[in-house]
C-alpha positions as a Python dict, from the first residue, in 0.01 Angstrom:
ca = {
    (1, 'X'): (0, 0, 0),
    (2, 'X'): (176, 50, 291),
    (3, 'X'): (89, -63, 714),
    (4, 'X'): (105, 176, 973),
    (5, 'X'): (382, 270, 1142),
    (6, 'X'): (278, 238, 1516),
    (7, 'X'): (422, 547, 1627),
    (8, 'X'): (280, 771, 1403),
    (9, 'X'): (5, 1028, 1443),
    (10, 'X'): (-318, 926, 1265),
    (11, 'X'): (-426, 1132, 976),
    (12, 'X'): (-782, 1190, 920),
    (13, 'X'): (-936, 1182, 591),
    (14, 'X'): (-1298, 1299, 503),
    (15, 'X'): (-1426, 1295, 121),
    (16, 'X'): (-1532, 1606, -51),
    (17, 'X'): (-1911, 1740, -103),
    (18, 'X'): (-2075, 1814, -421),
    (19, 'X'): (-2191, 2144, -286),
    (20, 'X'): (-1942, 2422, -280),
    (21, 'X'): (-1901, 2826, -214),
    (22, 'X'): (-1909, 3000, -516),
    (23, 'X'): (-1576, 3132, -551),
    (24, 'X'): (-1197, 3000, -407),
    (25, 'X'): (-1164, 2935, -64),
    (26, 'X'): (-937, 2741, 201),
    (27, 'X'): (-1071, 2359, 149),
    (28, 'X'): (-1214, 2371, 478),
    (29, 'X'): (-1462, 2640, 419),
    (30, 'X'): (-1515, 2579, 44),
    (31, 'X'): (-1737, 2266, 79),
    (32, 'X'): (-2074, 2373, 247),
    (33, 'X'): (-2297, 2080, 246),
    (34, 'X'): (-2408, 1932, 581),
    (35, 'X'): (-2308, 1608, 558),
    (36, 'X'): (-1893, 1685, 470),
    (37, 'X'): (-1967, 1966, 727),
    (38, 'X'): (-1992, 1727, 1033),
    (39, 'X'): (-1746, 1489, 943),
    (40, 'X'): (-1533, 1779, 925),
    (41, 'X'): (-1658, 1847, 1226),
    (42, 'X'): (-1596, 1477, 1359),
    (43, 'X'): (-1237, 1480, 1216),
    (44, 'X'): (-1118, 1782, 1426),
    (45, 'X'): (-1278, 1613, 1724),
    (46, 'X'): (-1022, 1338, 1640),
    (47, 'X'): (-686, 1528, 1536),
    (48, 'X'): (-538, 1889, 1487),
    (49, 'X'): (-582, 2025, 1145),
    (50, 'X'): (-246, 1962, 1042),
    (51, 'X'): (-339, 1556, 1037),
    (52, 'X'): (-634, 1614, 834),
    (53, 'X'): (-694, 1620, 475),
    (54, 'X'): (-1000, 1615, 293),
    (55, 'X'): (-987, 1419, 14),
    (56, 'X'): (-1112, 1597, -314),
    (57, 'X'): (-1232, 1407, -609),
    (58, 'X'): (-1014, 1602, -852),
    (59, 'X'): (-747, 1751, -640),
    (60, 'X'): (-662, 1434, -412),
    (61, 'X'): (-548, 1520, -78),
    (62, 'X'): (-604, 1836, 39),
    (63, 'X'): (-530, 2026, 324),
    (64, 'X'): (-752, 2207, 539),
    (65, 'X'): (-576, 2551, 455),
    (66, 'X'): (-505, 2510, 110),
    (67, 'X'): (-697, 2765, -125),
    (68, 'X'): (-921, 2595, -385),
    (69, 'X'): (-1160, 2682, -633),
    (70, 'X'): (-1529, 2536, -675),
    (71, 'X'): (-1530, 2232, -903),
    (72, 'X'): (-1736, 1963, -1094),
    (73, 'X'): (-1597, 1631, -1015),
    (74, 'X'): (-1726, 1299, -819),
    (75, 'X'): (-1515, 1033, -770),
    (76, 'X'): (-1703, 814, -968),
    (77, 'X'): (-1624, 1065, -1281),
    (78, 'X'): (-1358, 997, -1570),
    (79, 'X'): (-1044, 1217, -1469),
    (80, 'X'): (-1134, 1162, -1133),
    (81, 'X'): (-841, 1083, -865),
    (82, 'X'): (-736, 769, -882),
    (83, 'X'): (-558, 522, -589),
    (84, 'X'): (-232, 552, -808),
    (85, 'X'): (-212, 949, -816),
    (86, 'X'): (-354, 958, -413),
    (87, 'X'): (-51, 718, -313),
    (88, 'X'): (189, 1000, -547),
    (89, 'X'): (79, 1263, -316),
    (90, 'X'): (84, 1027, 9),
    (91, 'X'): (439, 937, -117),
    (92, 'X'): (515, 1291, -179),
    (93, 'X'): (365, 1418, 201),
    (94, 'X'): (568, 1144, 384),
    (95, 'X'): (203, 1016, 506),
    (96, 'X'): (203, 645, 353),
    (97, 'X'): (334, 515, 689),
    (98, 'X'): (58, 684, 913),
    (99, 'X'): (-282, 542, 1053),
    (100, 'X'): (-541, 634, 905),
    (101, 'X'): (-902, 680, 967),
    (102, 'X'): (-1156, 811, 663),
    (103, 'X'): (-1513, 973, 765),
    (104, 'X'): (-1668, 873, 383),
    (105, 'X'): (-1840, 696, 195),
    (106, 'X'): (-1817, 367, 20),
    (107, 'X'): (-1685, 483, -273),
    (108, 'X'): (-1403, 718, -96),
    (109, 'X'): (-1355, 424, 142),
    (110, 'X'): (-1287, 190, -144),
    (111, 'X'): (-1041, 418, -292),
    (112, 'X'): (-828, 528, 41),
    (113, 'X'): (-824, 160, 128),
    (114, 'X'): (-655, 93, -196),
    (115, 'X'): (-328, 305, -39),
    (116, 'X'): (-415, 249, 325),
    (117, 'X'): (-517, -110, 319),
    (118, 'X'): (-598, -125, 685),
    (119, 'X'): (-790, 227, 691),
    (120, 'X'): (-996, 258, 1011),
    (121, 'X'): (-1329, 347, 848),
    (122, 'X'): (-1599, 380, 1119),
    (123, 'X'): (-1896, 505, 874),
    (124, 'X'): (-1823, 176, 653),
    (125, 'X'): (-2146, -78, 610),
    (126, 'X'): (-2407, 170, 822),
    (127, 'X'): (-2703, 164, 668),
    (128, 'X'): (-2754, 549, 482),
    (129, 'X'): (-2700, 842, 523),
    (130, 'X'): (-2907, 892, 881),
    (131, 'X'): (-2720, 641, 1005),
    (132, 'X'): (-2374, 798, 909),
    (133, 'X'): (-2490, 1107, 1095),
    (134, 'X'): (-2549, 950, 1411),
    (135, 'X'): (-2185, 764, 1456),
    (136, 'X'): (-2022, 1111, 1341),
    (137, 'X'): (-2241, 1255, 1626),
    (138, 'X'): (-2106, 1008, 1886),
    (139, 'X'): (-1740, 1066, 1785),
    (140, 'X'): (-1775, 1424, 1853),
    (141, 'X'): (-1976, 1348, 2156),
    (142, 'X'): (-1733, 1092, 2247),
    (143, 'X'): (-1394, 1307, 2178),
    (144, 'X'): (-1557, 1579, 2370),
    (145, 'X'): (-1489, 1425, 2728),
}
């Protein structure tokens, strides 16, 4: 667990989507459900792609270029990624002292908040999935002026 170093450039995570192309493709195009669509959407309104990574339930952290193939795995499954191997990779990207901000769900939020205790999470406690949709709206509305 580590705090932010004030300096830093904040990195952006969003979770992964059960629904996926059918064959390998750069993370950014592979997941093709709406909802992981817009906060992808929301998260370049934010940052460059260089300080975002989505955060895959069986790869970890994954950047926006890197080549993947379609997979099975929620984070709520055993073999899943787990806070211990996410703060490995962290460690291992030199990103444990940067802000971050996660466009997820509660159960990604929970889990990136393990590593990044003070994770801005502006999705966390709205009330569904409508809901979620509208504030990712207004941060691409917002970052658009």
């Amino acid at each position: 667990m580590t705090t932010p170093t004030p300096a830093a450039r904040p990195l952006i995570l969003v979770s992964c989507g059960a629904r996926k192309g059918p064959q390998p493709a750069p993370a950014a195009d592979l997941y093709t459900g709406s909802y992981i669509v817009m906060c992808l959407r929301a998260a370049r309104a934010l940052a460059d792609d260089a300080d975002i990574r989505i955060l895959s339930a069986r790869h970890g952290l994954v950047e926006l270029a890197q080549v993947i193939e379609p997979y099975d795995t929620r984070i709520t499954d055993t073999g899943a990624i787990t806070a211990e191997w996410l703060c490995y990779q962290a460690a291992a990207a030199g990103l444990l002292g940067r802000p971050v901000t996660v466009l997820a769900g509660a159960a990604y939020t929970r889990l990136v908040r393990r590593v990044w205790p003070h994770a801005h999470a502006p999705l966390e406690g709205l009330p569904g999935i409508g809901a979620h949709r509208r504030r990712l709206a207004e941060i691409i509305t917002s970052a658009a002026r």
